[in-house]
Coordinates of C-alpha atoms in Angstrom, one line a residue:
M1 CA -7.8 164.8 72.1
K2 CA -10.4 163.8 69.5
P3 CA -13.0 161.0 69.4
L4 CA -12.0 157.7 67.9
I5 CA -14.8 155.7 66.2
F6 CA -14.5 152.1 65.1
Q7 CA -16.4 150.2 62.4
S8 CA -15.8 146.6 61.2
D9 CA -17.4 143.4 60.0
F10 CA -15.8 141.6 63.0
G11 CA -19.0 141.2 65.1
C12 CA -18.6 141.0 68.9
A13 CA -18.6 137.2 69.4
D14 CA -14.8 137.1 69.9
G15 CA -12.0 139.3 71.1
A16 CA -11.2 141.2 67.9
V17 CA -13.0 144.4 68.7
C18 CA -11.8 144.3 72.3
A19 CA -8.2 144.0 71.0
M20 CA -8.6 147.2 69.0
Y21 CA -9.9 148.9 72.1
G22 CA -6.9 147.7 74.0
V23 CA -4.4 149.0 71.4
A24 CA -6.1 152.4 71.4
T25 CA -6.1 152.5 75.2
C26 CA -2.4 151.6 75.3
V27 CA -1.6 154.5 73.0
C28 CA -3.6 156.9 75.3
S29 CA -5.7 155.9 78.2
D30 CA -7.7 159.1 78.0
L31 CA -9.0 158.5 74.5
R32 CA -12.8 158.5 74.0
V33 CA -13.5 155.4 71.9
Y34 CA -16.9 154.7 70.3
D35 CA -18.4 152.2 67.9
L36 CA -20.2 153.0 64.7
T37 CA -21.0 149.3 64.1
H38 CA -19.3 145.9 64.0
D39 CA -22.2 144.2 62.3
I40 CA -21.3 145.0 58.7
P41 CA -22.0 141.8 56.7
Q42 CA -18.7 140.0 56.2
Y43 CA -16.6 141.4 53.4
D44 CA -19.4 143.9 52.4
I45 CA -17.3 146.9 51.4
W46 CA -20.3 148.7 49.9
E47 CA -22.2 148.7 53.2
A48 CA -19.1 149.9 55.1
S49 CA -18.9 152.8 52.7
Y50 CA -22.5 153.7 53.1
R51 CA -22.5 153.5 56.9
L52 CA -19.6 156.0 56.9
I53 CA -21.4 158.6 54.9
Q54 CA -24.5 158.0 57.1
T55 CA -22.5 158.9 60.2
V56 CA -19.3 160.9 59.6
G57 CA -20.8 164.3 59.0
Y58 CA -22.5 164.3 62.4
W59 CA -19.2 164.2 64.3
P60 CA -17.0 167.2 65.1
E61 CA -14.0 168.3 63.1
G62 CA -11.0 166.2 63.9
S63 CA -12.9 163.0 64.8
V64 CA -11.1 159.9 63.6
F65 CA -12.9 157.0 62.1
V66 CA -11.3 153.6 61.7
S67 CA -13.2 151.3 59.2
V68 CA -12.0 147.8 58.8
V69 CA -13.9 145.6 56.2
D70 CA -10.9 144.1 54.6
P71 CA -11.2 141.0 52.4
G72 CA -7.8 141.8 50.9
V73 CA -5.9 141.9 54.2
G74 CA -2.3 141.0 53.6
S75 CA -2.4 141.7 49.9
T76 CA -1.1 144.7 47.9
R77 CA -4.1 146.9 48.6
R78 CA -3.1 150.1 50.2
S79 CA -3.7 151.3 53.8
I80 CA -4.9 154.9 53.6
A81 CA -5.9 157.8 55.7
V82 CA -8.0 160.8 54.4
R83 CA -9.2 164.1 55.7
T84 CA -12.8 164.9 54.6
A85 CA -14.0 168.2 53.3
N86 CA -15.5 168.8 56.8
G87 CA -12.3 168.0 58.7
Q88 CA -12.9 164.5 59.9
Y89 CA -10.4 161.7 59.3
V90 CA -11.0 158.1 58.0
I91 CA -8.4 155.3 58.2
T92 CA -9.2 152.3 56.2
P93 CA -8.1 149.9 53.5
D94 CA -8.1 151.5 50.0
N95 CA -10.6 149.0 48.7
G96 CA -13.7 151.1 48.0
T97 CA -14.7 151.9 51.5
L98 CA -14.3 155.6 50.8
T99 CA -16.6 155.6 47.8
H100 CA -19.5 157.5 49.3
I101 CA -17.3 159.8 51.4
K102 CA -15.4 160.8 48.2
R103 CA -18.4 161.4 46.1
M104 CA -20.9 162.8 48.6
C105 CA -18.8 164.6 51.2
G106 CA -15.5 165.2 49.5
I107 CA -11.8 164.5 50.5
Q108 CA -9.3 167.3 51.1
E109 CA -6.2 165.2 51.4
A110 CA -5.1 161.5 51.3
R111 CA -2.0 159.8 52.7
I112 CA -0.7 156.3 52.6
I113 CA 0.0 154.9 56.0
D114 CA 3.7 154.5 56.6
E115 CA 3.8 151.0 58.3
K116 CA 7.4 151.4 59.3
V117 CA 6.3 154.1 61.7
N118 CA 2.6 153.6 62.2
R119 CA 2.4 149.9 63.1
L120 CA 1.9 148.3 66.5
P121 CA 5.3 147.4 67.9
N122 CA 6.3 143.7 67.7
S123 CA 3.5 142.9 65.2
G124 CA 5.6 142.8 62.1
D125 CA 5.2 139.1 61.4
S126 CA 1.4 139.2 61.4
Y127 CA -0.5 140.0 58.2
T128 CA -4.0 139.0 59.1
F129 CA -5.1 141.6 61.6
H130 CA -4.3 145.0 60.2
G131 CA -7.4 146.4 61.9
R132 CA -5.6 146.0 65.2
D133 CA -1.9 146.4 64.2
I134 CA -2.2 149.3 61.7
Y135 CA -5.6 150.9 61.6
A136 CA -6.5 151.0 65.3
Y137 CA -2.9 151.9 66.2
T138 CA -2.6 154.7 63.7
G139 CA -6.1 156.0 64.5
A140 CA -5.4 156.2 68.2
R141 CA -2.1 158.0 67.6
L142 CA -3.9 160.5 65.4
A143 CA -6.9 161.0 67.6
S144 CA -4.7 161.4 70.8
G145 CA -2.3 163.9 69.1
V146 CA 0.7 161.6 69.3
I147 CA 1.1 162.2 65.5
A148 CA -0.3 164.9 63.2
F149 CA -2.0 163.9 60.0
E150 CA 1.2 164.8 58.1
Q151 CA 3.0 162.1 60.0
V152 CA 0.7 159.3 58.9
G153 CA 2.6 158.9 55.6
S154 CA 3.2 160.4 52.2
V155 CA 0.5 162.2 50.2
V156 CA -1.2 160.4 47.4
D157 CA -3.5 161.6 44.6
I158 CA -7.1 161.8 45.8
E159 CA -8.2 160.6 42.3
S160 CA -6.3 157.4 42.8
I161 CA -8.5 156.3 45.8
V162 CA -10.5 153.2 44.8
E163 CA -14.2 153.6 44.2
L164 CA -16.9 151.0 43.9
P165 CA -19.2 151.2 40.8
I166 CA -22.2 153.5 41.3
L167 CA -25.2 154.0 39.1
E168 CA -26.3 157.6 39.4
P169 CA -30.0 158.4 39.8
A170 CA -31.8 160.0 36.8
L171 CA -35.0 161.6 35.7
V172 CA -36.3 159.9 32.6
N173 CA -39.5 161.4 31.3
D174 CA -41.9 161.3 34.2
Q175 CA -39.9 158.9 36.3
A176 CA -37.2 159.1 38.9
Q177 CA -34.9 156.1 38.5
G178 CA -32.2 154.9 40.9
T179 CA -30.9 152.0 42.9
I180 CA -31.5 150.5 46.4
D181 CA -28.3 151.4 48.1
V182 CA -28.8 149.9 51.5
L183 CA -31.3 148.7 54.1
D184 CA -32.4 150.2 57.3
V185 CA -31.2 146.9 58.7
R186 CA -33.3 146.5 61.8
F187 CA -36.6 147.6 60.3
G188 CA -36.2 146.4 56.7
S189 CA -36.8 149.7 54.9
L190 CA -35.2 150.3 51.5
W191 CA -32.9 153.3 51.2
T192 CA -32.5 154.5 47.6
N193 CA -30.0 156.9 46.0
I194 CA -32.8 159.2 44.7
N195 CA -32.4 162.4 46.6
Q196 CA -35.3 164.6 47.7
E197 CA -34.5 167.3 45.1
M198 CA -34.9 164.9 42.2
F199 CA -38.0 163.3 43.7
H200 CA -39.7 166.7 44.2
K201 CA -39.4 167.4 40.5
L202 CA -42.1 164.7 40.0
G203 CA -44.6 167.1 41.6
V204 CA -45.6 164.8 44.4
Q205 CA -47.0 166.3 47.6
F206 CA -47.4 164.7 51.1
G207 CA -50.4 162.5 51.0
S208 CA -50.2 161.9 47.2
R209 CA -49.7 158.5 45.8
V210 CA -46.6 157.2 43.9
E211 CA -46.2 154.2 41.6
V212 CA -43.2 152.2 42.8
T213 CA -41.5 149.6 40.6
I214 CA -38.6 147.5 42.0
S215 CA -36.6 145.1 39.9
N216 CA -33.3 143.3 39.7
E217 CA -31.4 142.0 36.6
M218 CA -33.8 139.1 36.2
R219 CA -37.3 140.3 36.9
T220 CA -39.7 142.8 38.5
L221 CA -40.4 141.9 42.1
Y222 CA -42.7 144.8 43.1
K223 CA -45.0 147.2 41.3
N224 CA -47.7 149.0 43.2
I225 CA -49.0 152.3 44.4
M226 CA -48.3 153.7 47.9
V227 CA -48.6 157.0 49.7
Y228 CA -45.9 159.6 50.1
A229 CA -45.9 160.2 53.8
K230 CA -44.1 162.5 56.3
S231 CA -43.7 159.6 58.8
F232 CA -44.8 156.1 59.5
A233 CA -47.7 157.4 61.6
D234 CA -49.3 158.7 58.5
V235 CA -50.3 155.2 57.3
N236 CA -52.0 152.2 58.9
V237 CA -50.0 149.3 60.4
G238 CA -49.0 146.9 57.6
E239 CA -49.4 149.6 54.9
P240 CA -46.5 150.5 52.6
L241 CA -45.2 154.1 52.4
L242 CA -42.6 156.2 50.7
Y243 CA -40.8 158.8 52.7
I244 CA -37.6 160.9 52.9
N245 CA -35.0 159.3 55.1
S246 CA -32.4 160.8 57.4
L247 CA -30.0 161.3 54.5
N248 CA -32.6 163.2 52.5
C249 CA -33.1 160.4 50.0
V250 CA -36.3 158.5 49.1
A251 CA -37.0 155.3 51.2
V252 CA -39.7 152.7 51.0
A253 CA -41.1 150.8 54.0
I254 CA -43.9 149.0 55.6
N255 CA -45.3 150.5 58.8
Q256 CA -44.2 148.1 61.6
G257 CA -43.1 145.5 59.0
S258 CA -40.0 144.7 56.9
F259 CA -40.3 145.6 53.2
S260 CA -37.1 143.8 52.3
K261 CA -38.3 140.5 53.9
A262 CA -41.8 140.8 52.6
Y263 CA -40.7 141.0 49.0
N264 CA -37.2 139.5 49.2
I265 CA -35.5 142.7 48.1
G266 CA -31.7 143.1 48.1
T267 CA -29.3 146.0 47.7
G268 CA -26.6 147.3 45.3
I269 CA -26.5 148.6 41.7
S270 CA -28.3 145.6 40.3
W271 CA -31.4 146.5 42.4
R272 CA -33.3 149.2 40.5
I273 CA -36.2 151.4 41.7
S274 CA -38.5 153.6 39.6
L275 CA -40.9 156.2 40.9
R276 CA -43.6 158.2 39.2
K277 CA -46.6 160.1 40.2
A278 CA -49.5 157.7 40.3
P279 CA -52.0 158.2 37.5
R280 CA -55.4 159.4 38.5
V281 CA -58.0 156.6 38.4
V282 CA -61.6 157.5 37.9
Y283 CA -64.2 155.0 39.0
E284 CA -67.7 154.9 37.6

């Protein structure tokens, strides 16, 4: 018996999530079912992918994640289950949701869900709620031990799994350049794809200052100098800071404020960030 964890863009205003819980409970009433989040912005596959990599590695081997952000429901997109390099399972549409898992964690094996076997009985005429009828049902069967991973369906090439476009971070001269991958939603911090190893090559120490430039495809929205801090407590309320987040990547924030709202910053590969050690200024 393994944990079953749900993620979706359904929200909790109606009965969709509860229906998925019901399907899982009917498969096995002893299942332990948890929620990653159901507040992914509608159709935002990128954020679904990021929230998985933020979470999956902290769950024990054998845990089963069901992620349903599925703008192509009912189309020819594949339904897929994978085993990660650390032994967790993810069941999801093959639409890019596995991008960060594939690139940052690794996938050992992938299988196409055989819907003739792994589909909620008497749901064959419905093509709009695969989260309930296919993914929750298959996930519950796998987590409860009703089926083994080999019984999900036939093996497919890992390289065939759909990936979203990614712009890799890079060191260019004296700058670390990357993208703003996602927000720390509740607090408005910007989480970048610049990892701590690359950032440390700039020679910046805690308490030093960093020049931060943020732009999109149209213009530069922010350029200023801020302190590299261990935590928010190292700066005054309302002061910006740069820190290493829980995924060991660079993040930008305002202490007790929302950086994203203050400067109208978005996320994705069109949002670029550049960091360099702030030049020393000598005042007369």
